[in-house]
mmCIF file of N, CA, C and O and ligand atoms in Angstrom:
data_model
loop_
_atom_site.group_PDB
_atom_site.id
_atom_site.type_symbol
_atom_site.label_atom_id
_atom_site.label_comp_id
_atom_site.label_asym_id
_atom_site.label_seq_id
_atom_site.Cartn_x
_atom_site.Cartn_y
_atom_site.Cartn_z
ATOM 1 N N MET A 1 -11.446 65.245 61.890
ATOM 2 C CA MET A 1 -11.159 66.476 61.148
ATOM 3 C C MET A 1 -9.679 66.529 60.767
ATOM 4 O O MET A 1 -8.824 66.102 61.519
ATOM 5 N N ARG A 2 -9.424 67.059 59.610
ATOM 6 C CA ARG A 2 -8.027 67.179 59.206
ATOM 7 C C ARG A 2 -7.871 68.379 58.271
ATOM 8 O O ARG A 2 -8.846 68.868 57.696
ATOM 9 N N GLU A 3 -6.619 68.803 58.161
ATOM 10 C CA GLU A 3 -6.303 69.889 57.232
ATOM 11 C C GLU A 3 -6.115 69.305 55.833
ATOM 12 O O GLU A 3 -5.595 68.207 55.680
ATOM 13 N N TYR A 4 -6.527 70.030 54.827
ATOM 14 C CA TYR A 4 -6.307 69.616 53.454
ATOM 15 C C TYR A 4 -5.166 70.448 52.872
ATOM 16 O O TYR A 4 -5.151 71.669 53.020
ATOM 17 N N PRO A 5 -4.228 69.778 52.180
ATOM 18 C CA PRO A 5 -3.146 70.522 51.522
ATOM 19 C C PRO A 5 -3.684 71.138 50.237
ATOM 20 O O PRO A 5 -4.749 70.736 49.755
ATOM 21 N N PRO A 6 -2.944 72.095 49.648
ATOM 22 C CA PRO A 6 -3.334 72.580 48.314
ATOM 23 C C PRO A 6 -3.450 71.357 47.401
ATOM 24 O O PRO A 6 -2.673 70.417 47.525
ATOM 25 N N ALA A 7 -4.403 71.370 46.509
ATOM 26 C CA ALA A 7 -4.653 70.209 45.658
ATOM 27 C C ALA A 7 -3.373 69.735 44.969
ATOM 28 O O ALA A 7 -2.676 70.516 44.329
ATOM 29 N N HIS A 8 -3.071 68.440 45.113
ATOM 30 C CA HIS A 8 -1.921 67.858 44.436
ATOM 31 C C HIS A 8 -2.313 67.475 43.017
ATOM 32 O O HIS A 8 -3.490 67.327 42.707
ATOM 33 N N VAL A 9 -1.280 67.286 42.164
ATOM 34 C CA VAL A 9 -1.503 66.757 40.824
ATOM 35 C C VAL A 9 -1.010 65.315 40.832
ATOM 36 O O VAL A 9 0.146 65.047 41.163
ATOM 37 N N ILE A 10 -1.900 64.395 40.500
ATOM 38 C CA ILE A 10 -1.562 62.972 40.530
ATOM 39 C C ILE A 10 -1.009 62.522 39.188
ATOM 40 O O ILE A 10 -1.567 62.845 38.141
ATOM 41 N N HIS A 11 0.113 61.787 39.235
ATOM 42 C CA HIS A 11 0.717 61.200 38.035
ATOM 43 C C HIS A 11 0.869 59.704 38.240
ATOM 44 O O HIS A 11 1.023 59.235 39.368
ATOM 45 N N GLU A 12 0.892 58.970 37.133
ATOM 46 C CA GLU A 12 1.385 57.608 37.219
ATOM 47 C C GLU A 12 2.878 57.731 37.505
ATOM 48 O O GLU A 12 3.538 58.667 37.035
ATOM 49 N N ALA A 13 3.417 56.792 38.270
ATOM 50 C CA ALA A 13 4.809 56.902 38.704
ATOM 51 C C ALA A 13 5.771 56.992 37.523
ATOM 52 O O ALA A 13 6.836 57.595 37.618
ATOM 53 N N ALA A 14 5.399 56.403 36.381
ATOM 54 C CA ALA A 14 6.281 56.388 35.216
ATOM 55 C C ALA A 14 6.118 57.615 34.324
ATOM 56 O O ALA A 14 6.810 57.744 33.319
ATOM 57 N N CYS A 15 5.228 58.531 34.681
ATOM 58 C CA CYS A 15 4.983 59.700 33.831
ATOM 59 C C CYS A 15 6.243 60.550 33.684
ATOM 60 O O CYS A 15 6.925 60.836 34.668
ATOM 61 N N GLU A 16 6.517 60.964 32.449
ATOM 62 C CA GLU A 16 7.713 61.776 32.209
ATOM 63 C C GLU A 16 7.602 63.158 32.835
ATOM 64 O O GLU A 16 8.609 63.812 33.090
ATOM 65 N N ASP A 17 6.403 63.613 33.060
ATOM 66 C CA ASP A 17 6.212 64.935 33.649
ATOM 67 C C ASP A 17 6.179 64.924 35.172
ATOM 68 O O ASP A 17 6.089 65.975 35.803
ATOM 69 N N ALA A 18 6.224 63.745 35.759
ATOM 70 C CA ALA A 18 6.177 63.657 37.219
ATOM 71 C C ALA A 18 7.524 64.067 37.811
ATOM 72 O O ALA A 18 8.570 63.664 37.303
ATOM 73 N N PRO A 19 7.529 64.879 38.853
ATOM 74 C CA PRO A 19 8.798 65.232 39.497
ATOM 75 C C PRO A 19 9.465 63.978 40.053
ATOM 76 O O PRO A 19 8.777 63.046 40.482
ATOM 77 N N ARG A 20 10.788 63.986 40.031
ATOM 78 C CA ARG A 20 11.530 62.829 40.561
ATOM 79 C C ARG A 20 11.594 62.907 42.086
ATOM 80 O O ARG A 20 11.488 63.982 42.668
ATOM 81 N N GLY A 21 11.789 61.749 42.686
ATOM 82 C CA GLY A 21 12.030 61.724 44.120
ATOM 83 C C GLY A 21 10.787 61.709 44.986
ATOM 84 O O GLY A 21 10.871 61.824 46.202
ATOM 85 N N LEU A 22 9.617 61.581 44.350
ATOM 86 C CA LEU A 22 8.395 61.515 45.147
ATOM 87 C C LEU A 22 8.131 60.070 45.570
ATOM 88 O O LEU A 22 8.505 59.129 44.881
ATOM 89 N N ILE A 23 7.492 59.909 46.696
ATOM 90 C CA ILE A 23 7.151 58.568 47.174
ATOM 91 C C ILE A 23 5.935 58.069 46.403
ATOM 92 O O ILE A 23 4.907 58.744 46.346
ATOM 93 N N SER A 24 6.069 56.887 45.788
ATOM 94 C CA SER A 24 4.936 56.355 45.041
ATOM 95 C C SER A 24 4.067 55.493 45.948
ATOM 96 O O SER A 24 4.528 54.964 46.957
ATOM 97 N N PHE A 25 2.821 55.385 45.573
ATOM 98 C CA PHE A 25 1.882 54.563 46.336
ATOM 99 C C PHE A 25 0.806 54.062 45.387
ATOM 100 O O PHE A 25 0.709 54.500 44.246
ATOM 101 N N ARG A 26 -0.001 53.119 45.854
ATOM 102 C CA ARG A 26 -1.015 52.513 45.002
ATOM 103 C C ARG A 26 -2.222 53.440 44.809
ATOM 104 O O ARG A 26 -2.649 54.115 45.738
ATOM 105 N N ALA A 27 -2.747 53.401 43.582
ATOM 106 C CA ALA A 27 -3.839 54.304 43.214
ATOM 107 C C ALA A 27 -5.065 54.161 44.113
ATOM 108 O O ALA A 27 -5.794 55.125 44.320
ATOM 109 N N HIS A 28 -5.289 52.975 44.684
ATOM 110 C CA HIS A 28 -6.502 52.806 45.487
ATOM 111 C C HIS A 28 -6.467 53.644 46.765
ATOM 112 O O HIS A 28 -7.494 53.852 47.404
ATOM 113 N N LEU A 29 -5.280 54.129 47.127
ATOM 114 C CA LEU A 29 -5.160 54.950 48.335
ATOM 115 C C LEU A 29 -5.539 56.415 48.095
ATOM 116 O O LEU A 29 -5.699 57.180 49.037
ATOM 117 N N LEU A 30 -5.689 56.785 46.827
ATOM 118 C CA LEU A 30 -5.918 58.197 46.511
ATOM 119 C C LEU A 30 -7.098 58.839 47.241
ATOM 120 O O LEU A 30 -6.976 59.958 47.738
ATOM 121 N N PRO A 31 -8.233 58.164 47.317
ATOM 122 C CA PRO A 31 -9.362 58.822 48.001
ATOM 123 C C PRO A 31 -9.056 59.132 49.461
ATOM 124 O O PRO A 31 -9.646 60.038 50.046
ATOM 125 N N VAL A 32 -8.133 58.356 50.045
ATOM 126 C CA VAL A 32 -7.778 58.576 51.449
ATOM 127 C C VAL A 32 -6.708 59.655 51.572
ATOM 128 O O VAL A 32 -6.815 60.563 52.402
ATOM 129 N N THR A 33 -5.676 59.537 50.722
ATOM 130 C CA THR A 33 -4.531 60.420 50.893
ATOM 131 C C THR A 33 -4.693 61.768 50.202
ATOM 132 O O THR A 33 -4.192 62.774 50.691
ATOM 133 N N HIS A 34 -5.351 61.791 49.070
ATOM 134 C CA HIS A 34 -5.449 63.028 48.297
ATOM 135 C C HIS A 34 -6.863 63.233 47.766
ATOM 136 O O HIS A 34 -7.086 63.234 46.550
ATOM 137 N N PRO A 35 -7.804 63.421 48.666
ATOM 138 C CA PRO A 35 -9.207 63.517 48.238
ATOM 139 C C PRO A 35 -9.504 64.723 47.359
ATOM 140 O O PRO A 35 -10.491 64.723 46.626
ATOM 141 N N ASN A 36 -8.650 65.732 47.409
ATOM 142 C CA ASN A 36 -8.929 66.935 46.616
ATOM 143 C C ASN A 36 -7.950 67.092 45.457
ATOM 144 O O ASN A 36 -7.790 68.172 44.922
ATOM 145 N N ALA A 37 -7.277 65.996 45.084
ATOM 146 C CA ALA A 37 -6.259 66.088 44.040
ATOM 147 C C ALA A 37 -6.852 66.204 42.647
ATOM 148 O O ALA A 37 -7.991 65.820 42.406
ATOM 149 N N ARG A 38 -6.024 66.737 41.736
ATOM 150 C CA ARG A 38 -6.384 66.783 40.321
ATOM 151 C C ARG A 38 -5.559 65.738 39.595
ATOM 152 O O ARG A 38 -4.434 65.446 39.988
ATOM 153 N N ALA A 39 -6.090 65.191 38.519
ATOM 154 C CA ALA A 39 -5.384 64.153 37.776
ATOM 155 C C ALA A 39 -4.653 64.758 36.592
ATOM 156 O O ALA A 39 -5.206 65.566 35.845
ATOM 157 N N HIS A 40 -3.383 64.357 36.415
ATOM 158 C CA HIS A 40 -2.642 64.737 35.222
ATOM 159 C C HIS A 40 -3.177 63.910 34.055
ATOM 160 O O HIS A 40 -3.893 62.923 34.261
ATOM 161 N N THR A 41 -2.829 64.292 32.830
ATOM 162 C CA THR A 41 -3.333 63.578 31.651
ATOM 163 C C THR A 41 -2.851 62.133 31.577
ATOM 164 O O THR A 41 -3.423 61.332 30.850
ATOM 165 N N CYS A 42 -1.813 61.799 32.340
ATOM 166 C CA CYS A 42 -1.304 60.422 32.313
ATOM 167 C C CYS A 42 -2.195 59.466 33.109
ATOM 168 O O CYS A 42 -2.061 58.250 32.995
ATOM 169 N N VAL A 43 -3.071 60.003 33.915
ATOM 170 C CA VAL A 43 -3.946 59.165 34.736
ATOM 171 C C VAL A 43 -5.216 58.832 33.961
ATOM 172 O O VAL A 43 -5.849 59.717 33.385
ATOM 173 N N SER A 44 -5.552 57.559 33.925
ATOM 174 C CA SER A 44 -6.740 57.098 33.202
ATOM 175 C C SER A 44 -7.539 56.191 34.135
ATOM 176 O O SER A 44 -7.078 55.852 35.227
ATOM 177 N N PRO A 45 -8.727 55.783 33.692
ATOM 178 C CA PRO A 45 -9.483 54.834 34.529
ATOM 179 C C PRO A 45 -8.686 53.565 34.826
ATOM 180 O O PRO A 45 -8.842 52.958 35.883
ATOM 181 N N GLN A 46 -7.815 53.175 33.876
ATOM 182 C CA GLN A 46 -7.005 51.971 34.102
ATOM 183 C C GLN A 46 -6.038 52.148 35.271
ATOM 184 O O GLN A 46 -5.641 51.192 35.912
ATOM 185 N N THR A 47 -5.649 53.398 35.523
ATOM 186 C CA THR A 47 -4.728 53.646 36.631
ATOM 187 C C THR A 47 -5.317 53.095 37.926
ATOM 188 O O THR A 47 -4.629 52.459 38.726
ATOM 189 N N VAL A 48 -6.608 53.329 38.089
ATOM 190 C CA VAL A 48 -7.272 52.861 39.302
ATOM 191 C C VAL A 48 -7.662 51.389 39.190
ATOM 192 O O VAL A 48 -7.488 50.602 40.123
ATOM 193 N N THR A 49 -8.163 51.009 37.994
ATOM 194 C CA THR A 49 -8.591 49.623 37.792
ATOM 195 C C THR A 49 -7.460 48.644 38.089
ATOM 196 O O THR A 49 -7.663 47.619 38.746
ATOM 197 N N TYR A 50 -6.257 48.990 37.613
ATOM 198 C CA TYR A 50 -5.119 48.098 37.809
ATOM 199 C C TYR A 50 -4.277 48.505 39.016
ATOM 200 O O TYR A 50 -3.198 47.959 39.235
ATOM 201 N N ASP A 51 -4.787 49.471 39.771
ATOM 202 C CA ASP A 51 -4.144 49.879 41.016
ATOM 203 C C ASP A 51 -2.653 50.160 40.820
ATOM 204 O O ASP A 51 -1.793 49.651 41.528
ATOM 205 N N ARG A 52 -2.373 50.991 39.806
ATOM 206 C CA ARG A 52 -0.982 51.293 39.468
ATOM 207 C C ARG A 52 -0.318 52.185 40.514
ATOM 208 O O ARG A 52 -0.995 52.842 41.305
ATOM 209 N N GLU A 53 1.006 52.237 40.452
ATOM 210 C CA GLU A 53 1.777 53.124 41.316
ATOM 211 C C GLU A 53 1.592 54.559 40.818
ATOM 212 O O GLU A 53 1.706 54.827 39.622
ATOM 213 N N VAL A 54 1.316 55.454 41.744
ATOM 214 C CA VAL A 54 1.157 56.866 41.395
ATOM 215 C C VAL A 54 2.000 57.719 42.332
ATOM 216 O O VAL A 54 2.460 57.243 43.388
ATOM 217 N N VAL A 55 2.230 58.957 41.936
ATOM 218 C CA VAL A 55 2.902 59.918 42.812
ATOM 219 C C VAL A 55 2.053 61.191 42.848
ATOM 220 O O VAL A 55 1.276 61.461 41.927
ATOM 221 N N ALA A 56 2.205 61.948 43.907
ATOM 222 C CA ALA A 56 1.426 63.175 44.071
ATOM 223 C C ALA A 56 2.364 64.374 44.046
ATOM 224 O O ALA A 56 3.199 64.551 44.924
ATOM 225 N N GLU A 57 2.235 65.169 42.983
ATOM 226 C CA GLU A 57 3.042 66.388 42.875
ATOM 227 C C GLU A 57 2.397 67.466 43.741
ATOM 228 O O GLU A 57 1.208 67.755 43.586
ATOM 229 N N PRO A 58 3.158 68.046 44.667
ATOM 230 C CA PRO A 58 2.558 69.046 45.558
ATOM 231 C C PRO A 58 1.956 70.195 44.780
ATOM 232 O O PRO A 58 2.480 70.617 43.756
ATOM 233 N N GLY A 59 0.847 70.684 45.260
ATOM 234 C CA GLY A 59 0.193 71.802 44.609
ATOM 235 C C GLY A 59 0.998 73.074 44.787
ATOM 236 O O GLY A 59 1.808 73.191 45.698
ATOM 237 N N ASP A 60 0.768 74.013 43.902
ATOM 238 C CA ASP A 60 1.430 75.300 44.002
ATOM 239 C C ASP A 60 0.518 76.229 44.793
ATOM 240 O O ASP A 60 -0.465 76.742 44.288
ATOM 241 N N GLU A 61 0.866 76.393 46.044
ATOM 242 C CA GLU A 61 -0.010 77.187 46.897
ATOM 243 C C GLU A 61 -0.009 78.652 46.487
ATOM 244 O O GLU A 61 -0.974 79.370 46.698
ATOM 245 N N GLY A 62 1.101 79.085 45.888
ATOM 246 C CA GLY A 62 1.171 80.457 45.423
ATOM 247 C C GLY A 62 1.127 81.437 46.578
ATOM 248 O O GLY A 62 1.273 81.072 47.732
ATOM 249 N N ASP A 63 0.934 82.662 46.265
ATOM 250 C CA ASP A 63 0.910 83.694 47.289
ATOM 251 C C ASP A 63 -0.488 84.315 47.299
ATOM 252 O O ASP A 63 -0.755 85.274 46.606
ATOM 253 N N HIS A 64 -1.339 83.708 48.068
ATOM 254 C CA HIS A 64 -2.706 84.224 48.115
ATOM 255 C C HIS A 64 -3.274 84.040 49.511
ATOM 256 O O HIS A 64 -2.792 83.229 50.283
ATOM 257 N N ALA A 65 -4.282 84.801 49.804
ATOM 258 C CA ALA A 65 -4.947 84.676 51.093
ATOM 259 C C ALA A 65 -6.059 83.644 50.985
ATOM 260 O O ALA A 65 -6.604 83.412 49.906
ATOM 261 N N TYR A 66 -6.346 83.006 52.095
ATOM 262 C CA TYR A 66 -7.426 82.027 52.137
ATOM 263 C C TYR A 66 -8.758 82.688 51.790
ATOM 264 O O TYR A 66 -9.119 83.714 52.360
ATOM 265 N N GLU A 67 -9.436 82.096 50.812
ATOM 266 C CA GLU A 67 -10.779 82.568 50.485
ATOM 267 C C GLU A 67 -11.668 81.343 50.391
ATOM 268 O O GLU A 67 -11.420 80.460 49.562
ATOM 269 N N PRO A 68 -12.666 81.264 51.213
ATOM 270 C CA PRO A 68 -13.483 80.049 51.241
ATOM 271 C C PRO A 68 -14.278 79.839 49.968
ATOM 272 O O PRO A 68 -14.796 80.793 49.383
ATOM 273 N N SER A 69 -14.335 78.583 49.525
ATOM 274 C CA SER A 69 -15.221 78.214 48.431
ATOM 275 C C SER A 69 -16.510 77.738 49.103
ATOM 276 O O SER A 69 -16.709 77.943 50.300
ATOM 277 N N ASP A 70 -17.396 77.089 48.346
ATOM 278 C CA ASP A 70 -18.593 76.551 48.989
ATOM 279 C C ASP A 70 -18.479 75.043 49.160
ATOM 280 O O ASP A 70 -19.465 74.354 49.336
ATOM 281 N N THR A 71 -17.225 74.532 49.085
ATOM 282 C CA THR A 71 -16.993 73.095 49.201
ATOM 283 C C THR A 71 -16.307 72.762 50.522
ATOM 284 O O THR A 71 -15.281 73.341 50.858
ATOM 285 N N ARG A 72 -16.905 71.822 51.251
ATOM 286 C CA ARG A 72 -16.278 71.368 52.482
ATOM 287 C C ARG A 72 -16.475 69.867 52.633
ATOM 288 O O ARG A 72 -17.572 69.403 52.947
ATOM 289 N N PRO A 73 -15.368 69.099 52.415
ATOM 290 C CA PRO A 73 -15.468 67.656 52.658
ATOM 291 C C PRO A 73 -15.837 67.424 54.127
ATOM 292 O O PRO A 73 -15.505 68.244 54.981
ATOM 293 N N PRO A 74 -16.507 66.316 54.413
ATOM 294 C CA PRO A 74 -16.990 66.063 55.776
ATOM 295 C C PRO A 74 -15.899 66.085 56.843
ATOM 296 O O PRO A 74 -16.164 66.452 57.984
ATOM 297 N N ASP A 75 -14.672 65.697 56.443
ATOM 298 C CA ASP A 75 -13.618 65.629 57.457
ATOM 299 C C ASP A 75 -12.658 66.815 57.404
ATOM 300 O O ASP A 75 -11.649 66.830 58.094
ATOM 301 N N ALA A 76 -12.964 67.811 56.593
ATOM 302 C CA ALA A 76 -12.078 68.979 56.518
ATOM 303 C C ALA A 76 -12.360 69.935 57.670
ATOM 304 O O ALA A 76 -13.502 70.048 58.133
ATOM 305 N N THR A 77 -11.311 70.612 58.117
ATOM 306 C CA THR A 77 -11.470 71.504 59.260
ATOM 307 C C THR A 77 -12.316 72.726 58.923
ATOM 308 O O THR A 77 -12.923 73.328 59.798
ATOM 309 N N ARG A 78 -12.324 73.101 57.651
ATOM 310 C CA ARG A 78 -13.157 74.220 57.231
ATOM 311 C C ARG A 78 -13.326 74.182 55.717
ATOM 312 O O ARG A 78 -12.806 73.299 55.054
ATOM 313 N N LEU A 79 -14.072 75.128 55.177
ATOM 314 C CA LEU A 79 -14.285 75.181 53.735
ATOM 315 C C LEU A 79 -12.947 75.221 53.010
ATOM 316 O O LEU A 79 -11.998 75.859 53.466
ATOM 317 N N LEU A 80 -12.888 74.543 51.863
ATOM 318 C CA LEU A 80 -11.660 74.557 51.078
ATOM 319 C C LEU A 80 -11.472 75.935 50.456
ATOM 320 O O LEU A 80 -12.427 76.608 50.103
ATOM 321 N N CYS A 81 -10.211 76.316 50.313
ATOM 322 C CA CYS A 81 -9.873 77.592 49.685
ATOM 323 C C CYS A 81 -10.228 77.519 48.199
ATOM 324 O O CYS A 81 -9.940 76.531 47.532
ATOM 325 N N GLN A 82 -10.833 78.541 47.682
ATOM 326 C CA GLN A 82 -11.269 78.501 46.282
ATOM 327 C C GLN A 82 -10.103 78.605 45.306
ATOM 328 O O GLN A 82 -10.263 78.351 44.115
ATOM 329 N N HIS A 83 -8.924 78.990 45.773
ATOM 330 C CA HIS A 83 -7.766 79.100 44.883
ATOM 331 C C HIS A 83 -6.965 77.809 44.821
ATOM 332 O O HIS A 83 -6.551 77.394 43.755
ATOM 333 N N CYS A 84 -6.705 77.207 45.973
ATOM 334 C CA CYS A 84 -5.805 76.043 45.995
ATOM 335 C C CYS A 84 -6.485 74.763 46.458
ATOM 336 O O CYS A 84 -5.878 73.700 46.439
ATOM 337 N N TRP A 85 -7.731 74.834 46.903
ATOM 338 C CA TRP A 85 -8.461 73.667 47.401
ATOM 339 C C TRP A 85 -7.818 73.065 48.631
ATOM 340 O O TRP A 85 -7.934 71.872 48.894
ATOM 341 N N GLY A 86 -7.106 73.880 49.388
ATOM 342 C CA GLY A 86 -6.584 73.430 50.670
ATOM 343 C C GLY A 86 -7.268 74.201 51.781
ATOM 344 O O GLY A 86 -8.075 75.104 51.528
ATOM 345 N N THR A 87 -6.910 73.861 53.030
ATOM 346 C CA THR A 87 -7.497 74.565 54.171
ATOM 347 C C THR A 87 -6.525 75.551 54.809
ATOM 348 O O THR A 87 -6.842 76.181 55.805
ATOM 349 N N HIS A 88 -5.315 75.661 54.223
ATOM 350 C CA HIS A 88 -4.303 76.591 54.723
ATOM 351 C C HIS A 88 -3.879 76.285 56.151
ATOM 352 O O HIS A 88 -3.455 77.172 56.875
ATOM 353 N N GLY A 89 -3.996 75.030 56.553
ATOM 354 C CA GLY A 89 -3.523 74.630 57.871
ATOM 355 C C GLY A 89 -2.230 73.853 57.738
ATOM 356 O O GLY A 89 -1.725 73.646 56.639
ATOM 357 N N GLU A 90 -1.681 73.444 58.887
ATOM 358 C CA GLU A 90 -0.478 72.621 58.862
ATOM 359 C C GLU A 90 -0.889 71.205 58.478
ATOM 360 O O GLU A 90 -1.734 70.594 59.122
ATOM 361 N N VAL A 91 -0.282 70.678 57.403
ATOM 362 C CA VAL A 91 -0.648 69.355 56.909
ATOM 363 C C VAL A 91 0.553 68.426 56.983
ATOM 364 O O VAL A 91 1.648 68.797 56.592
ATOM 365 N N ASP A 92 0.320 67.220 57.492
ATOM 366 C CA ASP A 92 1.364 66.200 57.463
ATOM 367 C C ASP A 92 0.873 65.076 56.556
ATOM 368 O O ASP A 92 0.213 64.150 56.993
ATOM 369 N N VAL A 93 1.171 65.228 55.246
ATOM 370 C CA VAL A 93 0.670 64.256 54.278
ATOM 371 C C VAL A 93 1.220 62.862 54.550
ATOM 372 O O VAL A 93 0.545 61.858 54.357
ATOM 373 N N ALA A 94 2.460 62.788 55.038
ATOM 374 C CA ALA A 94 3.060 61.483 55.307
ATOM 375 C C ALA A 94 2.202 60.703 56.301
ATOM 376 O O ALA A 94 2.115 59.477 56.242
ATOM 377 N N GLU A 95 1.552 61.421 57.186
ATOM 378 C CA GLU A 95 0.702 60.766 58.185
ATOM 379 C C GLU A 95 -0.434 59.997 57.506
ATOM 380 O O GLU A 95 -0.851 58.948 57.964
ATOM 381 N N TRP A 96 -0.934 60.562 56.396
ATOM 382 C CA TRP A 96 -2.047 59.906 55.706
ATOM 383 C C TRP A 96 -1.606 58.628 55.009
ATOM 384 O O TRP A 96 -2.415 57.784 54.692
ATOM 385 N N LEU A 97 -0.318 58.537 54.712
ATOM 386 C CA LEU A 97 0.170 57.392 53.940
ATOM 387 C C LEU A 97 0.529 56.208 54.824
ATOM 388 O O LEU A 97 0.858 55.155 54.330
ATOM 389 N N ARG A 98 0.461 56.369 56.114
ATOM 390 C CA ARG A 98 0.807 55.251 56.993
ATOM 391 C C ARG A 98 -0.247 54.160 56.910
ATOM 392 O O ARG A 98 -1.395 54.453 56.676
HETATM 393 ZN ZN1 LIG B 1 1.638 62.741 34.558
HETATM 394 ZN ZN1 LIG B 2 -5.509 78.749 49.093
#
């Protein structure tokens, strides 16, 4: 079981809209590290096919209370929040990248 962060936005590392200073990693790791992420327009099927470097822009959790959706990944601690797709728990994303 693990906590899910608010859904990240995935960019190719070279995307002009990607925030600077993020740690890049290979696209094949996405299902492990960011299972609930959304893809920016710069991400295409080739991003995964060629296992390009990507970065994950942190989601905007905003100021809202946890409200359960009807979606719960098998390893999530509880139903994902319908606003941010996170579990509102303490998340150590770096741990997933090891
Ligand atoms: Zn992008
Ligand atoms: Zn939320």
